[in-house]
Amino acid sequence: MADLQKQPETYDGLKVIGLGLGRTGTGSVRDALRVLGYKTFHMSENPTDLDHYSTAWPLLYAKADKGMVTREDFDRIFSKGGYTATQDFPTCCFPRELLAAYPDAKFILTVRDPAKWKYSVDTTVARGGRWPLYHLVRFLRNERALKLSKISSYCQDRFFVGDMEAKFTAHVEECKRIIPPNQLLVYRVEEGWEPLCRFLEKPIPDLPFPHSHEGKEMKAGFDIYEKMLWKQAGVLAFKYVIAMGAVAVGLLAWRKGDVLQLVGRR
C-alpha cells in the first residue's frame, strides 16, 4: 500500500481548481495553466502513480459520503506531486469540499453544450467502463484494471448513468451556487487566453492558446485498450481453464483412488 502519511512540509495547497467535468476542454485548460506556471493535476495523472492514487482517492470518497472530508485529505493526494492546480475528474466532483479546504482558491468551471458533452463522453471516457469485457478482466482480477476502477468508479456512477445531460446541467448550476462569484470563472475554451488570464491576474502569453485534441487521441487510445483487454482476457481465461482442468484431473484421480480402494476391499 502507498505511504499516505508523507507530505512535504512546505506544500501550500491548491491555488486554481477546475470544476468542469471531463470532456469540457479540461485538457486544453490544463495545458494553458501549465504555460502560466501552475503545476496542474488532471485525470491523466492518475495512472502515473496507481499505488498512491488508487489508495488515496477511495479514502477521500468514503469520507465525502459521510461529509467528513478535510483539507488534509486533499493535501494528501496533491502534495506528493507538488500540484498547485487541478482539472477534470475526480477533483471536479467536490466543489463544496474544495471551497472549504481552499477558501482563497480560484475556481474554473469549463462548460459546453450538454448534448455535445454527452456524445463526447459516450465515445471516450465512459466507453471503457461500459464494456462487458472490461468487467470480465476486473472479475478475473487484473490488478491495473482494479486500481483504475477504484479511482474512476465514483465519478462514473455519478455522471455517466441515467440522464447525463440533466446531471451535467445540475453540476454546472451547483458550482455556480456554491462558489462565490468573484472566485469563479465560467469558461469555454474557445474564449482563449484573455478571460482566463484576466481572472488569474496573469499576463497573456505570446503564443497560441493550447487546444488539446484529447477526443481523437482518447478514441484511438480506447481502440488500443480494447485490443489489450481482449488479449488480457484471453490470457487470464486460459489460466483459469488450466487451473480448473488441473482441479478436475485431481478430483478424478482422487475419485479413482477411492474406487480402487473399494474394489480392493472386496
C-alpha atoms as a PDB file:
ATOM      1  CA  MET A   1       0.000   0.000   0.000  1.00  0.00           C
ATOM      2  CA  ALA A   2       1.183   3.503  -0.766  1.00  0.00           C
ATOM      3  CA  ASP A   3       2.502   5.550   2.156  1.00  0.00           C
ATOM      4  CA  LEU A   4      -0.159   8.230   2.626  1.00  0.00           C
ATOM      5  CA  GLN A   5       1.427   9.846   5.668  1.00  0.00           C
ATOM      6  CA  LYS A   6       4.376  11.504   3.963  1.00  0.00           C
ATOM      7  CA  GLN A   7       3.550  15.043   2.865  1.00  0.00           C
ATOM      8  CA  PRO A   8       6.017  17.801   2.003  1.00  0.00           C
ATOM      9  CA  GLU A   9       6.193  20.228   4.925  1.00  0.00           C
ATOM     10  CA  THR A  10       6.277  23.205   2.546  1.00  0.00           C
ATOM     11  CA  TYR A  11       3.203  22.273   0.495  1.00  0.00           C
ATOM     12  CA  ASP A  12       0.976  25.352   0.246  1.00  0.00           C
ATOM     13  CA  GLY A  13      -2.119  23.788  -1.299  1.00  0.00           C
ATOM     14  CA  LEU A  14      -4.142  24.320  -4.454  1.00  0.00           C
ATOM     15  CA  LYS A  15      -4.407  27.806  -5.951  1.00  0.00           C
ATOM     16  CA  VAL A  16      -6.559  27.097  -9.027  1.00  0.00           C
ATOM     17  CA  ILE A  17      -9.218  24.395  -9.033  1.00  0.00           C
ATOM     18  CA  GLY A  18     -11.070  23.061 -12.074  1.00  0.00           C
ATOM     19  CA  LEU A  19     -14.704  22.151 -11.553  1.00  0.00           C
ATOM     20  CA  GLY A  20     -15.530  21.366 -15.178  1.00  0.00           C
ATOM     21  CA  LEU A  21     -16.418  17.757 -15.898  1.00  0.00           C
ATOM     22  CA  GLY A  22     -14.161  15.768 -18.164  1.00  0.00           C
ATOM     23  CA  ARG A  23     -14.697  16.387 -21.904  1.00  0.00           C
ATOM     24  CA  THR A  24     -15.336  20.129 -21.481  1.00  0.00           C
ATOM     25  CA  GLY A  25     -11.892  21.253 -22.621  1.00  0.00           C
ATOM     26  CA  THR A  26     -10.093  20.357 -19.410  1.00  0.00           C
ATOM     27  CA  GLY A  27      -7.056  19.090 -21.298  1.00  0.00           C
ATOM     28  CA  SER A  28      -6.633  22.442 -23.035  1.00  0.00           C
ATOM     29  CA  VAL A  29      -7.041  24.342 -19.763  1.00  0.00           C
ATOM     30  CA  ARG A  30      -4.538  22.012 -18.110  1.00  0.00           C
ATOM     31  CA  ASP A  31      -2.000  22.868 -20.800  1.00  0.00           C
ATOM     32  CA  ALA A  32      -2.811  26.585 -20.519  1.00  0.00           C
ATOM     33  CA  LEU A  33      -2.366  26.558 -16.743  1.00  0.00           C
ATOM     34  CA  ARG A  34       0.989  24.857 -17.141  1.00  0.00           C
ATOM     35  CA  VAL A  35       2.069  27.612 -19.516  1.00  0.00           C
ATOM     36  CA  LEU A  36       1.013  30.130 -16.856  1.00  0.00           C
ATOM     37  CA  GLY A  37       3.220  28.428 -14.280  1.00  0.00           C
ATOM     38  CA  TYR A  38       0.836  26.136 -12.421  1.00  0.00           C
ATOM     39  CA  LYS A  39       1.710  22.507 -11.841  1.00  0.00           C
ATOM     40  CA  THR A  40      -1.629  21.058 -12.852  1.00  0.00           C
ATOM     41  CA  PHE A  41      -3.195  17.730 -11.895  1.00  0.00           C
ATOM     42  CA  HIS A  42      -5.502  16.127 -14.459  1.00  0.00           C
ATOM     43  CA  MET A  43      -7.301  12.800 -14.652  1.00  0.00           C
ATOM     44  CA  SER A  44      -4.494  11.572 -16.913  1.00  0.00           C
ATOM     45  CA  GLU A  45      -2.061  11.836 -13.979  1.00  0.00           C
ATOM     46  CA  ASN A  46      -3.747   9.016 -12.056  1.00  0.00           C
ATOM     47  CA  PRO A  47      -2.066   6.144 -13.942  1.00  0.00           C
ATOM     48  CA  THR A  48       1.388   7.667 -13.282  1.00  0.00           C
ATOM     49  CA  ASP A  49       1.237   6.533  -9.646  1.00  0.00           C
ATOM     50  CA  LEU A  50      -1.532   3.974  -9.321  1.00  0.00           C
ATOM     51  CA  ASP A  51      -0.434   2.735  -5.904  1.00  0.00           C
ATOM     52  CA  HIS A  52      -0.801   6.233  -4.460  1.00  0.00           C
ATOM     53  CA  TYR A  53      -3.949   7.405  -6.221  1.00  0.00           C
ATOM     54  CA  SER A  54      -5.864   4.113  -6.074  1.00  0.00           C
ATOM     55  CA  THR A  55      -5.447   4.260  -2.298  1.00  0.00           C
ATOM     56  CA  ALA A  56      -5.849   7.978  -1.611  1.00  0.00           C
ATOM     57  CA  TRP A  57      -8.899   8.686  -3.783  1.00  0.00           C
ATOM     58  CA  PRO A  58     -11.104   5.871  -2.388  1.00  0.00           C
ATOM     59  CA  LEU A  59     -10.274   7.031   1.148  1.00  0.00           C
ATOM     60  CA  LEU A  60     -11.452  10.516   0.204  1.00  0.00           C
ATOM     61  CA  TYR A  61     -14.597   9.126  -1.474  1.00  0.00           C
ATOM     62  CA  ALA A  62     -15.534   7.244   1.693  1.00  0.00           C
ATOM     63  CA  LYS A  63     -15.118  10.376   3.810  1.00  0.00           C
ATOM     64  CA  ALA A  64     -17.019  12.512   1.291  1.00  0.00           C
ATOM     65  CA  ASP A  65     -20.034  10.216   1.540  1.00  0.00           C
ATOM     66  CA  LYS A  66     -20.028  10.876   5.295  1.00  0.00           C
ATOM     67  CA  GLY A  67     -19.449  14.624   4.967  1.00  0.00           C
ATOM     68  CA  MET A  68     -16.062  14.328   6.662  1.00  0.00           C
ATOM     69  CA  VAL A  69     -13.570  15.493   4.003  1.00  0.00           C
ATOM     70  CA  THR A  70     -10.911  17.951   5.210  1.00  0.00           C
ATOM     71  CA  ARG A  71      -8.089  19.860   3.578  1.00  0.00           C
ATOM     72  CA  GLU A  72      -5.694  17.206   4.825  1.00  0.00           C
ATOM     73  CA  ASP A  73      -7.441  14.650   2.617  1.00  0.00           C
ATOM     74  CA  PHE A  74      -6.895  16.761  -0.499  1.00  0.00           C
ATOM     75  CA  ASP A  75      -3.349  17.709   0.509  1.00  0.00           C
ATOM     76  CA  ARG A  76      -2.569  14.027   0.930  1.00  0.00           C
ATOM     77  CA  ILE A  77      -3.431  13.497  -2.730  1.00  0.00           C
ATOM     78  CA  PHE A  78      -1.886  16.586  -4.316  1.00  0.00           C
ATOM     79  CA  SER A  79       1.139  17.327  -2.136  1.00  0.00           C
ATOM     80  CA  LYS A  80       3.053  14.289  -3.358  1.00  0.00           C
ATOM     81  CA  GLY A  81       3.354  15.835  -6.811  1.00  0.00           C
ATOM     82  CA  GLY A  82       3.503  19.402  -5.559  1.00  0.00           C
ATOM     83  CA  TYR A  83       0.388  20.298  -7.549  1.00  0.00           C
ATOM     84  CA  THR A  84      -0.928  23.862  -7.396  1.00  0.00           C
ATOM     85  CA  ALA A  85      -3.872  23.481  -9.796  1.00  0.00           C
ATOM     86  CA  THR A  86      -6.328  20.807 -10.918  1.00  0.00           C
ATOM     87  CA  GLN A  87      -8.559  19.964 -13.853  1.00  0.00           C
ATOM     88  CA  ASP A  88     -11.013  17.187 -14.689  1.00  0.00           C
ATOM     89  CA  PHE A  89     -12.071  14.148 -12.672  1.00  0.00           C
ATOM     90  CA  PRO A  90     -12.057  13.237  -9.851  1.00  0.00           C
ATOM     91  CA  THR A  91     -11.471  16.706  -8.363  1.00  0.00           C
ATOM     92  CA  CYS A  92     -14.414  18.351 -10.126  1.00  0.00           C
ATOM     93  CA  CYS A  93     -16.832  16.167  -8.128  1.00  0.00           C
ATOM     94  CA  PHE A  94     -16.200  18.111  -4.911  1.00  0.00           C
ATOM     95  CA  PRO A  95     -16.959  21.844  -5.287  1.00  0.00           C
ATOM     96  CA  ARG A  96     -18.264  22.317  -1.747  1.00  0.00           C
ATOM     97  CA  GLU A  97     -15.474  20.354  -0.093  1.00  0.00           C
ATOM     98  CA  LEU A  98     -12.769  22.078  -2.145  1.00  0.00           C
ATOM     99  CA  LEU A  99     -14.047  25.532  -1.297  1.00  0.00           C
ATOM    100  CA  ALA A 100     -13.993  24.642   2.395  1.00  0.00           C
ATOM    101  CA  ALA A 101     -10.477  23.214   2.066  1.00  0.00           C
ATOM    102  CA  TYR A 102      -9.055  26.081  -0.029  1.00  0.00           C
ATOM    103  CA  PRO A 103     -11.239  29.155   0.672  1.00  0.00           C
ATOM    104  CA  ASP A 104      -8.881  31.531  -1.148  1.00  0.00           C
ATOM    105  CA  ALA A 105      -8.505  29.440  -4.317  1.00  0.00           C
ATOM    106  CA  LYS A 106      -9.812  30.436  -7.720  1.00  0.00           C
ATOM    107  CA  PHE A 107     -12.205  28.078  -9.483  1.00  0.00           C
ATOM    108  CA  ILE A 108     -12.596  27.454 -13.216  1.00  0.00           C
ATOM    109  CA  LEU A 109     -15.812  25.867 -14.438  1.00  0.00           C
ATOM    110  CA  THR A 110     -15.405  24.751 -18.049  1.00  0.00           C
ATOM    111  CA  VAL A 111     -18.712  24.301 -19.861  1.00  0.00           C
ATOM    112  CA  ARG A 112     -20.048  23.237 -23.244  1.00  0.00           C
ATOM    113  CA  ASP A 113     -23.327  22.210 -24.858  1.00  0.00           C
ATOM    114  CA  PRO A 114     -24.720  19.309 -22.726  1.00  0.00           C
ATOM    115  CA  ALA A 115     -25.682  17.191 -25.738  1.00  0.00           C
ATOM    116  CA  LYS A 116     -22.222  17.528 -27.265  1.00  0.00           C
ATOM    117  CA  TRP A 117     -20.680  16.761 -23.891  1.00  0.00           C
ATOM    118  CA  LYS A 118     -22.723  13.554 -23.596  1.00  0.00           C
ATOM    119  CA  TYR A 119     -21.703  12.404 -27.073  1.00  0.00           C
ATOM    120  CA  SER A 120     -18.050  13.087 -26.298  1.00  0.00           C
ATOM    121  CA  VAL A 121     -18.251  11.185 -23.012  1.00  0.00           C
ATOM    122  CA  ASP A 122     -20.077   8.240 -24.584  1.00  0.00           C
ATOM    123  CA  THR A 123     -17.338   7.835 -27.205  1.00  0.00           C
ATOM    124  CA  THR A 124     -14.379   8.292 -24.833  1.00  0.00           C
ATOM    125  CA  VAL A 125     -14.153   8.209 -21.032  1.00  0.00           C
ATOM    126  CA  ALA A 126     -17.421   6.338 -20.378  1.00  0.00           C
ATOM    127  CA  ARG A 127     -16.741   3.837 -23.121  1.00  0.00           C
ATOM    128  CA  GLY A 128     -14.299   1.590 -21.308  1.00  0.00           C
ATOM    129  CA  GLY A 129     -16.318   1.244 -18.104  1.00  0.00           C
ATOM    130  CA  ARG A 130     -19.356   0.060 -20.079  1.00  0.00           C
ATOM    131  CA  TRP A 131     -17.588  -2.783 -21.880  1.00  0.00           C
ATOM    132  CA  PRO A 132     -18.593  -6.229 -20.579  1.00  0.00           C
ATOM    133  CA  LEU A 133     -15.033  -7.183 -21.498  1.00  0.00           C
ATOM    134  CA  TYR A 134     -13.666  -4.568 -19.067  1.00  0.00           C
ATOM    135  CA  HIS A 135     -15.729  -6.030 -16.214  1.00  0.00           C
ATOM    136  CA  LEU A 136     -14.642  -9.539 -17.190  1.00  0.00           C
ATOM    137  CA  VAL A 137     -10.994  -8.547 -16.861  1.00  0.00           C
ATOM    138  CA  ARG A 138     -11.770  -6.932 -13.497  1.00  0.00           C
ATOM    139  CA  PHE A 139     -13.568 -10.119 -12.421  1.00  0.00           C
ATOM    140  CA  LEU A 140     -10.508 -12.115 -13.412  1.00  0.00           C
ATOM    141  CA  ARG A 141      -8.510  -9.883 -11.048  1.00  0.00           C
ATOM    142  CA  ASN A 142      -6.395  -7.800 -13.392  1.00  0.00           C
ATOM    143  CA  GLU A 143      -4.531  -5.580 -10.911  1.00  0.00           C
ATOM    144  CA  ARG A 144      -4.221  -2.491 -13.104  1.00  0.00           C
ATOM    145  CA  ALA A 145      -7.892  -2.561 -14.109  1.00  0.00           C
ATOM    146  CA  LEU A 146      -8.921  -2.939 -10.480  1.00  0.00           C
ATOM    147  CA  LYS A 147      -6.832   0.044  -9.371  1.00  0.00           C
ATOM    148  CA  LEU A 148      -8.119   2.261 -12.178  1.00  0.00           C
ATOM    149  CA  SER A 149     -11.666   1.240 -11.302  1.00  0.00           C
ATOM    150  CA  LYS A 150     -11.129   2.314  -7.681  1.00  0.00           C
ATOM    151  CA  ILE A 151     -10.300   5.806  -8.944  1.00  0.00           C
ATOM    152  CA  SER A 152     -12.870   6.191 -11.717  1.00  0.00           C
ATOM    153  CA  SER A 153     -15.980   4.403 -10.426  1.00  0.00           C
ATOM    154  CA  TYR A 154     -17.046   7.227  -8.078  1.00  0.00           C
ATOM    155  CA  CYS A 155     -17.310   9.766 -10.908  1.00  0.00           C
ATOM    156  CA  GLN A 156     -18.715   7.291 -13.423  1.00  0.00           C
ATOM    157  CA  ASP A 157     -21.518   6.309 -11.052  1.00  0.00           C
ATOM    158  CA  ARG A 158     -22.436   9.970 -10.506  1.00  0.00           C
ATOM    159  CA  PHE A 159     -22.327  11.332 -14.045  1.00  0.00           C
ATOM    160  CA  PHE A 160     -22.203   8.552 -16.661  1.00  0.00           C
ATOM    161  CA  VAL A 161     -25.526   6.817 -15.975  1.00  0.00           C
ATOM    162  CA  GLY A 162     -29.134   7.917 -16.298  1.00  0.00           C
ATOM    163  CA  ASP A 163     -29.962  11.342 -17.743  1.00  0.00           C
ATOM    164  CA  MET A 164     -26.408  12.529 -18.324  1.00  0.00           C
ATOM    165  CA  GLU A 165     -27.358  15.874 -19.837  1.00  0.00           C
ATOM    166  CA  ALA A 166     -29.508  16.738 -16.819  1.00  0.00           C
ATOM    167  CA  LYS A 167     -26.689  15.731 -14.481  1.00  0.00           C
ATOM    168  CA  PHE A 168     -24.256  17.898 -16.410  1.00  0.00           C
ATOM    169  CA  THR A 169     -26.557  20.917 -16.146  1.00  0.00           C
ATOM    170  CA  ALA A 170     -27.196  20.253 -12.450  1.00  0.00           C
ATOM    171  CA  HIS A 171     -23.457  20.139 -11.775  1.00  0.00           C
ATOM    172  CA  VAL A 172     -22.903  23.472 -13.512  1.00  0.00           C
ATOM    173  CA  GLU A 173     -25.709  25.112 -11.536  1.00  0.00           C
ATOM    174  CA  GLU A 174     -24.488  23.605  -8.266  1.00  0.00           C
ATOM    175  CA  CYS A 175     -20.998  25.016  -8.805  1.00  0.00           C
ATOM    176  CA  LYS A 176     -22.458  28.451  -9.529  1.00  0.00           C
ATOM    177  CA  ARG A 177     -24.455  28.326  -6.285  1.00  0.00           C
ATOM    178  CA  ILE A 178     -21.566  27.148  -4.124  1.00  0.00           C
ATOM    179  CA  ILE A 179     -18.593  29.181  -5.351  1.00  0.00           C
ATOM    180  CA  PRO A 180     -18.596  32.946  -4.680  1.00  0.00           C
ATOM    181  CA  PRO A 181     -18.887  34.857  -7.986  1.00  0.00           C
ATOM    182  CA  ASN A 182     -15.583  36.681  -7.501  1.00  0.00           C
ATOM    183  CA  GLN A 183     -13.777  33.331  -7.213  1.00  0.00           C
ATOM    184  CA  LEU A 184     -15.458  31.592 -10.153  1.00  0.00           C
ATOM    185  CA  LEU A 185     -14.759  31.757 -13.884  1.00  0.00           C
ATOM    186  CA  VAL A 186     -17.371  30.072 -16.074  1.00  0.00           C
ATOM    187  CA  TYR A 187     -15.318  29.405 -19.156  1.00  0.00           C
ATOM    188  CA  ARG A 188     -15.421  27.972 -22.664  1.00  0.00           C
ATOM    189  CA  VAL A 189     -12.061  27.044 -24.151  1.00  0.00           C
ATOM    190  CA  GLU A 190     -12.862  28.825 -27.428  1.00  0.00           C
ATOM    191  CA  GLU A 191     -12.632  32.107 -25.465  1.00  0.00           C
ATOM    192  CA  GLY A 192      -8.848  31.686 -25.360  1.00  0.00           C
ATOM    193  CA  TRP A 193      -6.326  33.450 -23.157  1.00  0.00           C
ATOM    194  CA  GLU A 194      -7.976  36.780 -22.366  1.00  0.00           C
ATOM    195  CA  PRO A 195     -10.685  35.856 -19.813  1.00  0.00           C
ATOM    196  CA  LEU A 196      -8.512  33.161 -18.259  1.00  0.00           C
ATOM    197  CA  CYS A 197      -5.501  35.429 -17.752  1.00  0.00           C
ATOM    198  CA  ARG A 198      -7.650  38.311 -16.526  1.00  0.00           C
ATOM    199  CA  PHE A 199      -9.250  36.025 -13.946  1.00  0.00           C
ATOM    200  CA  LEU A 200      -5.883  34.676 -12.769  1.00  0.00           C
ATOM    201  CA  GLU A 201      -4.201  38.082 -12.973  1.00  0.00           C
ATOM    202  CA  LYS A 202      -1.550  36.764 -15.327  1.00  0.00           C
ATOM    203  CA  PRO A 203      -0.078  38.390 -18.453  1.00  0.00           C
ATOM    204  CA  ILE A 204      -1.290  36.905 -21.728  1.00  0.00           C
ATOM    205  CA  PRO A 205       1.430  34.616 -23.150  1.00  0.00           C
ATOM    206  CA  ASP A 206       2.830  35.413 -26.573  1.00  0.00           C
ATOM    207  CA  LEU A 207       1.792  32.080 -28.073  1.00  0.00           C
ATOM    208  CA  PRO A 208      -1.407  30.443 -29.303  1.00  0.00           C
ATOM    209  CA  PHE A 209      -3.862  29.102 -26.755  1.00  0.00           C
ATOM    210  CA  PRO A 210      -3.321  25.337 -26.475  1.00  0.00           C
ATOM    211  CA  HIS A 211      -6.073  23.187 -27.897  1.00  0.00           C
ATOM    212  CA  SER A 212      -5.662  19.621 -26.751  1.00  0.00           C
ATOM    213  CA  HIS A 213      -7.096  17.140 -29.237  1.00  0.00           C
ATOM    214  CA  GLU A 214      -7.940  14.710 -26.456  1.00  0.00           C
ATOM    215  CA  GLY A 215     -11.034  13.362 -28.148  1.00  0.00           C
ATOM    216  CA  LYS A 216      -9.259  11.886 -31.145  1.00  0.00           C
ATOM    217  CA  GLU A 217      -6.341  10.732 -29.001  1.00  0.00           C
ATOM    218  CA  MET A 218      -8.647   9.107 -26.457  1.00  0.00           C
ATOM    219  CA  LYS A 219     -10.700   7.306 -29.094  1.00  0.00           C
ATOM    220  CA  ALA A 220      -7.512   5.915 -30.603  1.00  0.00           C
ATOM    221  CA  GLY A 221      -6.294   5.014 -27.129  1.00  0.00           C
ATOM    222  CA  PHE A 222      -9.500   3.161 -26.305  1.00  0.00           C
ATOM    223  CA  ASP A 223      -9.199   1.185 -29.552  1.00  0.00           C
ATOM    224  CA  ILE A 224      -5.745   0.080 -28.419  1.00  0.00           C
ATOM    225  CA  TYR A 225      -7.014  -0.539 -24.888  1.00  0.00           C
ATOM    226  CA  GLU A 226      -9.844  -2.724 -26.173  1.00  0.00           C
ATOM    227  CA  LYS A 227      -7.364  -4.897 -28.059  1.00  0.00           C
ATOM    228  CA  MET A 228      -5.248  -5.132 -24.913  1.00  0.00           C
ATOM    229  CA  LEU A 229      -8.296  -6.179 -22.892  1.00  0.00           C
ATOM    230  CA  TRP A 230      -9.082  -8.943 -25.374  1.00  0.00           C
ATOM    231  CA  LYS A 231      -5.519 -10.167 -25.031  1.00  0.00           C
ATOM    232  CA  GLN A 232      -5.599  -9.979 -21.236  1.00  0.00           C
ATOM    233  CA  ALA A 233      -8.985 -11.686 -21.091  1.00  0.00           C
ATOM    234  CA  GLY A 234      -7.671 -14.486 -23.295  1.00  0.00           C
ATOM    235  CA  VAL A 235      -4.565 -14.986 -21.169  1.00  0.00           C
ATOM    236  CA  LEU A 236      -6.486 -14.862 -17.890  1.00  0.00           C
ATOM    237  CA  ALA A 237      -9.236 -17.140 -19.188  1.00  0.00           C
ATOM    238  CA  PHE A 238      -6.597 -19.609 -20.383  1.00  0.00           C
ATOM    239  CA  LYS A 239      -5.021 -19.606 -16.914  1.00  0.00           C
ATOM    240  CA  TYR A 240      -8.412 -20.235 -15.322  1.00  0.00           C
ATOM    241  CA  VAL A 241      -9.155 -23.065 -17.746  1.00  0.00           C
ATOM    242  CA  ILE A 242      -5.792 -24.672 -16.988  1.00  0.00           C
ATOM    243  CA  ALA A 243      -6.362 -24.252 -13.242  1.00  0.00           C
ATOM    244  CA  MET A 244      -9.859 -25.716 -13.429  1.00  0.00           C
ATOM    245  CA  GLY A 245      -8.582 -28.526 -15.612  1.00  0.00           C
ATOM    246  CA  ALA A 246      -5.928 -29.339 -13.037  1.00  0.00           C
ATOM    247  CA  VAL A 247      -8.580 -29.360 -10.303  1.00  0.00           C
ATOM    248  CA  ALA A 248     -10.800 -31.624 -12.401  1.00  0.00           C
ATOM    249  CA  VAL A 249      -7.922 -34.047 -13.051  1.00  0.00           C
ATOM    250  CA  GLY A 250      -7.126 -34.043  -9.346  1.00  0.00           C
ATOM    251  CA  LEU A 251     -10.720 -34.800  -8.434  1.00  0.00           C
ATOM    252  CA  LEU A 252     -10.910 -37.595 -10.982  1.00  0.00           C
ATOM    253  CA  ALA A 253      -7.683 -39.079  -9.664  1.00  0.00           C
ATOM    254  CA  TRP A 254      -8.981 -38.843  -6.119  1.00  0.00           C
ATOM    255  CA  ARG A 255     -12.282 -40.460  -7.072  1.00  0.00           C
ATOM    256  CA  LYS A 256     -10.426 -43.152  -8.985  1.00  0.00           C
ATOM    257  CA  GLY A 257      -8.318 -43.830  -5.918  1.00  0.00           C
ATOM    258  CA  ASP A 258     -11.464 -44.200  -3.807  1.00  0.00           C
ATOM    259  CA  VAL A 259     -12.941 -46.635  -6.338  1.00  0.00           C
ATOM    260  CA  LEU A 260      -9.758 -48.739  -6.388  1.00  0.00           C
ATOM    261  CA  GLN A 261      -9.749 -48.846  -2.585  1.00  0.00           C
ATOM    262  CA  LEU A 262     -13.345 -50.086  -2.574  1.00  0.00           C
ATOM    263  CA  VAL A 263     -12.535 -52.731  -5.177  1.00  0.00           C
ATOM    264  CA  GLY A 264      -9.524 -53.846  -3.182  1.00  0.00           C
ATOM    265  CA  ARG A 265     -11.615 -54.229  -0.038  1.00  0.00           C
ATOM    266  CA  ARG A 266     -13.963 -56.536  -1.926  1.00  0.00           C
END
